[in-house]
């Protein structure tokens, strides 16, 4: 990952989020409060606007800009969680860590904030699968899709979806789906 790739990543992620905004909202309807599409769409619109205005020149500046915008512009649970992820990534980048370790620190920060474990039917399920695959150099689009799809049969243990209990079973977790988009676009930006 480098600054040009990072900017491209955020542009591609923003495009995906805007295109799939309605689907994200649809996923957040049976097991949530129907705002995940709006939350992510607002946050990512601010991220790309801030990139255009501030023109970050290093990966560290970019990660900081993403953190600030996600923390301040995305409401709900997902804003603080994605914000924590990018804050952890920024700190690991400052410490000179490699990309796999940077992503792992992002995951650790999500878990520090939200206390979700693997199998709780949250974005953490996707982050765990992706971090492990990146560490082993085997991240693929298929693996991301499988990790997202694997949240479907689970019963939610964290976040709003946990309020509906057994009725959360049979639905993909919205945050897992948006994290899937994040990592699909990371792979695409890295391949360009
Ligand atoms: P809200 O639930 O506040 O309306 P969003 O709809 O934007 O926020 O985001 C919901 C997503 O946030 C869930 O689908 C889930 O992936 C994620 N989430 C919620 N709580 C947690 C948690 N404690 N740890 C990890 N992820 C969580
Ligand atoms: Mg919601
Ligand atoms: Mg909400």
Short mmCIF file of C-alpha atoms and ligand atoms in Angstrom, two decimals:
data_model
loop_
_atom_site.label_atom_id
_atom_site.label_comp_id
_atom_site.label_asym_id
_atom_site.label_seq_id
_atom_site.Cartn_x
_atom_site.Cartn_y
_atom_site.Cartn_z
CA UNK A 1 0.00 0.00 0.00
CA UNK A 2 1.17 3.51 -0.76
CA UNK A 3 -0.38 6.97 -0.97
CA UNK A 4 -1.53 6.75 -4.62
CA UNK A 5 -3.00 3.29 -4.09
CA UNK A 6 -4.58 4.45 -0.85
CA UNK A 7 -6.32 7.39 -2.53
CA UNK A 8 -7.51 5.12 -5.35
CA UNK A 9 -8.76 2.65 -2.72
CA UNK A 10 -10.89 5.32 -1.08
CA UNK A 11 -12.26 6.51 -4.46
CA UNK A 12 -13.24 2.94 -5.38
CA UNK A 13 -14.70 2.29 -1.92
CA UNK A 14 -16.74 5.48 -2.12
CA UNK A 15 -18.09 4.48 -5.55
CA UNK A 16 -19.13 1.06 -4.24
CA UNK A 17 -20.74 2.54 -1.13
CA UNK A 18 -22.74 5.08 -3.18
CA UNK A 19 -23.79 2.39 -5.70
CA UNK A 20 -24.77 -0.07 -2.98
CA UNK A 21 -26.21 2.44 -0.52
CA UNK A 22 -29.76 1.13 -0.97
CA UNK A 23 -28.64 -2.47 -0.56
CA UNK A 24 -26.79 -1.60 2.66
CA UNK A 25 -29.97 0.04 3.94
CA UNK A 26 -31.96 -3.03 2.92
CA UNK A 27 -29.58 -5.29 4.87
CA UNK A 28 -29.94 -3.02 7.92
CA UNK A 29 -33.75 -3.19 7.82
CA UNK A 30 -34.71 -6.66 9.14
CA UNK A 31 -31.95 -6.69 11.78
CA UNK A 32 -31.26 -2.99 12.39
CA UNK A 33 -32.54 0.55 11.95
CA UNK A 34 -32.15 0.98 8.18
CA UNK A 35 -29.39 3.58 8.33
CA UNK A 36 -26.18 1.75 7.39
CA UNK A 37 -26.42 2.88 3.75
CA UNK A 38 -26.88 6.51 4.78
CA UNK A 39 -24.19 6.33 7.46
CA UNK A 40 -21.54 4.93 5.12
CA UNK A 41 -22.58 7.06 2.17
CA UNK A 42 -22.31 10.28 4.17
CA UNK A 43 -18.98 9.27 5.70
CA UNK A 44 -17.34 8.26 2.43
CA UNK A 45 -18.61 11.35 0.61
CA UNK A 46 -16.80 13.40 3.27
CA UNK A 47 -13.66 11.28 2.95
CA UNK A 48 -13.32 11.80 -0.82
CA UNK A 49 -14.15 15.51 -0.50
CA UNK A 50 -11.45 15.89 2.17
CA UNK A 51 -8.95 14.06 -0.06
CA UNK A 52 -9.68 16.50 -2.91
CA UNK A 53 -9.40 19.53 -0.65
CA UNK A 54 -6.47 18.55 1.55
CA UNK A 55 -4.45 16.50 -0.96
CA UNK A 56 -2.71 14.15 1.51
CA UNK A 57 0.85 13.40 0.43
CA UNK A 58 1.68 10.43 2.63
CA UNK A 59 -0.17 7.26 3.57
CA UNK A 60 -0.11 8.48 7.17
CA UNK A 61 -1.83 11.76 6.28
CA UNK A 62 -4.42 9.81 4.31
CA UNK A 63 -5.15 7.38 7.16
CA UNK A 64 -5.50 10.32 9.53
CA UNK A 65 -7.94 12.09 7.21
CA UNK A 66 -10.05 8.92 6.85
CA UNK A 67 -10.09 8.47 10.64
CA UNK A 68 -11.18 12.04 11.34
CA UNK A 69 -13.95 12.00 8.77
CA UNK A 70 -15.35 8.59 9.71
CA UNK A 71 -15.32 9.45 13.42
CA UNK A 72 -16.99 12.83 12.97
CA UNK A 73 -19.35 12.27 10.03
CA UNK A 74 -20.65 8.70 10.35
CA UNK A 75 -23.27 8.21 13.03
CA UNK A 76 -24.32 4.98 14.66
CA UNK A 77 -22.09 2.15 15.74
CA UNK A 78 -20.23 1.89 12.45
CA UNK A 79 -18.67 5.39 12.52
CA UNK A 80 -16.76 4.94 15.76
CA UNK A 81 -15.86 1.36 14.76
CA UNK A 82 -14.51 2.18 11.29
CA UNK A 83 -12.92 5.31 12.78
CA UNK A 84 -11.17 3.19 15.41
CA UNK A 85 -9.98 0.82 12.72
CA UNK A 86 -8.33 3.57 10.68
CA UNK A 87 -6.92 5.22 13.80
CA UNK A 88 -5.23 1.94 14.72
CA UNK A 89 -3.97 1.59 11.17
CA UNK A 90 -2.56 5.12 11.25
CA UNK A 91 -0.70 4.39 14.50
CA UNK A 92 0.73 1.14 13.16
CA UNK A 93 1.80 2.96 9.99
CA UNK A 94 3.54 5.61 12.11
CA UNK A 95 5.38 2.77 13.87
CA UNK A 96 6.64 1.57 10.48
CA UNK A 97 4.71 -1.70 10.44
CA UNK A 98 3.96 -3.72 7.30
CA UNK A 99 0.51 -3.66 5.71
CA UNK A 100 -0.62 -7.01 7.19
CA UNK A 101 0.24 -5.77 10.68
CA UNK A 102 -1.40 -2.41 9.95
CA UNK A 103 -4.68 -4.15 9.06
CA UNK A 104 -4.37 -6.38 12.10
CA UNK A 105 -4.02 -3.32 14.34
CA UNK A 106 -7.17 -1.92 12.70
CA UNK A 107 -9.02 -5.11 13.64
CA UNK A 108 -7.67 -5.01 17.20
CA UNK A 109 -8.93 -1.46 17.60
CA UNK A 110 -12.42 -2.42 16.37
CA UNK A 111 -12.48 -5.20 18.95
CA UNK A 112 -11.13 -2.95 21.69
CA UNK A 113 -13.97 -0.54 21.02
CA UNK A 114 -16.85 -2.92 20.28
CA UNK A 115 -15.86 -6.08 22.19
CA UNK A 116 -17.10 -8.34 19.38
CA UNK A 117 -15.53 -11.76 18.90
CA UNK A 118 -15.48 -14.02 15.84
CA UNK A 119 -18.96 -15.41 15.19
CA UNK A 120 -20.86 -12.54 16.82
CA UNK A 121 -22.18 -11.61 13.35
CA UNK A 122 -20.45 -8.24 12.90
CA UNK A 123 -17.89 -6.59 10.64
CA UNK A 124 -15.27 -8.23 12.87
CA UNK A 125 -15.99 -11.60 11.21
CA UNK A 126 -14.88 -10.20 7.85
CA UNK A 127 -11.89 -8.33 9.28
CA UNK A 128 -10.63 -11.50 11.02
CA UNK A 129 -10.86 -13.55 7.81
CA UNK A 130 -9.16 -10.82 5.78
CA UNK A 131 -6.33 -10.16 8.24
CA UNK A 132 -5.52 -13.86 8.40
CA UNK A 133 -5.56 -14.16 4.61
CA UNK A 134 -3.35 -11.09 4.13
CA UNK A 135 -0.87 -12.48 6.68
CA UNK A 136 -0.72 -15.68 4.60
CA UNK A 137 -0.62 -13.78 1.30
CA UNK A 138 -3.83 -15.43 0.11
CA UNK A 139 -6.53 -12.76 0.12
CA UNK A 140 -8.95 -13.21 -2.78
CA UNK A 141 -12.32 -11.77 -3.78
CA UNK A 142 -13.86 -15.22 -3.21
CA UNK A 143 -12.52 -15.37 0.34
CA UNK A 144 -14.04 -11.96 1.08
CA UNK A 145 -17.43 -13.01 -0.32
CA UNK A 146 -17.35 -16.21 1.72
CA UNK A 147 -16.58 -14.29 4.92
CA UNK A 148 -19.48 -11.90 4.28
CA UNK A 149 -21.89 -14.74 3.39
CA UNK A 150 -20.80 -16.69 6.50
CA UNK A 151 -22.49 -14.05 8.71
CA UNK A 152 -25.91 -15.05 7.31
CA UNK A 153 -26.69 -18.17 9.42
CA UNK A 154 -25.31 -16.61 12.61
CA UNK A 155 -27.28 -15.17 15.51
CA UNK A 156 -26.13 -11.63 16.31
CA UNK A 157 -24.46 -11.16 19.69
CA UNK A 158 -23.42 -7.50 19.37
CA UNK A 159 -24.94 -4.25 18.15
CA UNK A 160 -28.57 -3.55 17.27
CA UNK A 161 -28.98 -6.86 15.45
CA UNK A 162 -28.57 -8.63 18.80
CA UNK A 163 -31.83 -6.99 19.97
CA UNK A 164 -33.86 -9.11 17.53
CA UNK A 165 -32.33 -12.35 18.85
CA UNK A 166 -33.10 -15.43 16.75
CA UNK A 167 -34.70 -13.24 14.07
CA UNK A 168 -31.21 -12.06 13.11
CA UNK A 169 -30.56 -15.56 11.73
CA UNK A 170 -30.73 -15.79 7.93
CA UNK A 171 -29.61 -12.22 7.14
CA UNK A 172 -26.18 -10.95 6.07
CA UNK A 173 -24.77 -8.45 8.57
CA UNK A 174 -24.70 -4.95 7.02
CA UNK A 175 -21.34 -3.98 8.54
CA UNK A 176 -19.84 -7.26 7.34
CA UNK A 177 -21.10 -6.43 3.84
CA UNK A 178 -19.65 -2.88 3.88
CA UNK A 179 -16.34 -4.26 5.18
CA UNK A 180 -16.46 -6.72 2.28
CA UNK A 181 -16.71 -3.73 -0.08
CA UNK A 182 -13.76 -2.12 1.72
CA UNK A 183 -11.56 -5.15 1.10
CA UNK A 184 -12.78 -5.88 -2.44
CA UNK A 185 -11.78 -2.32 -3.36
CA UNK A 186 -8.46 -2.64 -1.50
CA UNK A 187 -7.62 -5.65 -3.70
CA UNK A 188 -8.66 -3.74 -6.82
CA UNK A 189 -6.59 -0.68 -5.91
CA UNK A 190 -3.58 -2.90 -5.22
CA UNK A 191 -3.97 -4.65 -8.58
CA UNK A 192 -4.24 -1.47 -10.69
P1 LIG B 1 -26.19 1.34 14.06
O1 LIG B 1 -26.26 -0.10 14.40
O2 LIG B 1 -25.81 2.18 15.22
O3 LIG B 1 -27.40 1.83 13.36
P2 LIG B 1 -24.85 1.01 11.51
O4 LIG B 1 -26.16 0.53 11.03
O5 LIG B 1 -24.19 2.06 10.70
O6 LIG B 1 -24.95 1.50 13.02
O7 LIG B 1 -23.82 -0.20 11.61
C1 LIG B 1 -24.24 -1.48 12.00
C2 LIG B 1 -23.06 -2.43 11.88
O8 LIG B 1 -22.08 -2.13 12.86
C3 LIG B 1 -23.44 -3.88 12.15
O9 LIG B 1 -23.93 -4.50 10.98
C4 LIG B 1 -22.15 -4.49 12.64
O10 LIG B 1 -21.37 -5.02 11.59
C5 LIG B 1 -21.42 -3.33 13.23
N1 LIG B 1 -21.39 -3.41 14.68
C6 LIG B 1 -22.34 -3.04 15.55
N2 LIG B 1 -21.93 -3.23 16.82
C7 LIG B 1 -20.68 -3.76 16.75
C8 LIG B 1 -19.68 -4.17 17.70
N3 LIG B 1 -19.90 -4.08 19.01
N4 LIG B 1 -18.51 -4.63 17.23
C9 LIG B 1 -18.27 -4.71 15.90
N5 LIG B 1 -19.15 -4.33 14.97
C10 LIG B 1 -20.34 -3.88 15.37
MG1 LIG B 2 -28.06 0.84 11.60
MG1 LIG B 3 -28.35 3.72 13.67
#
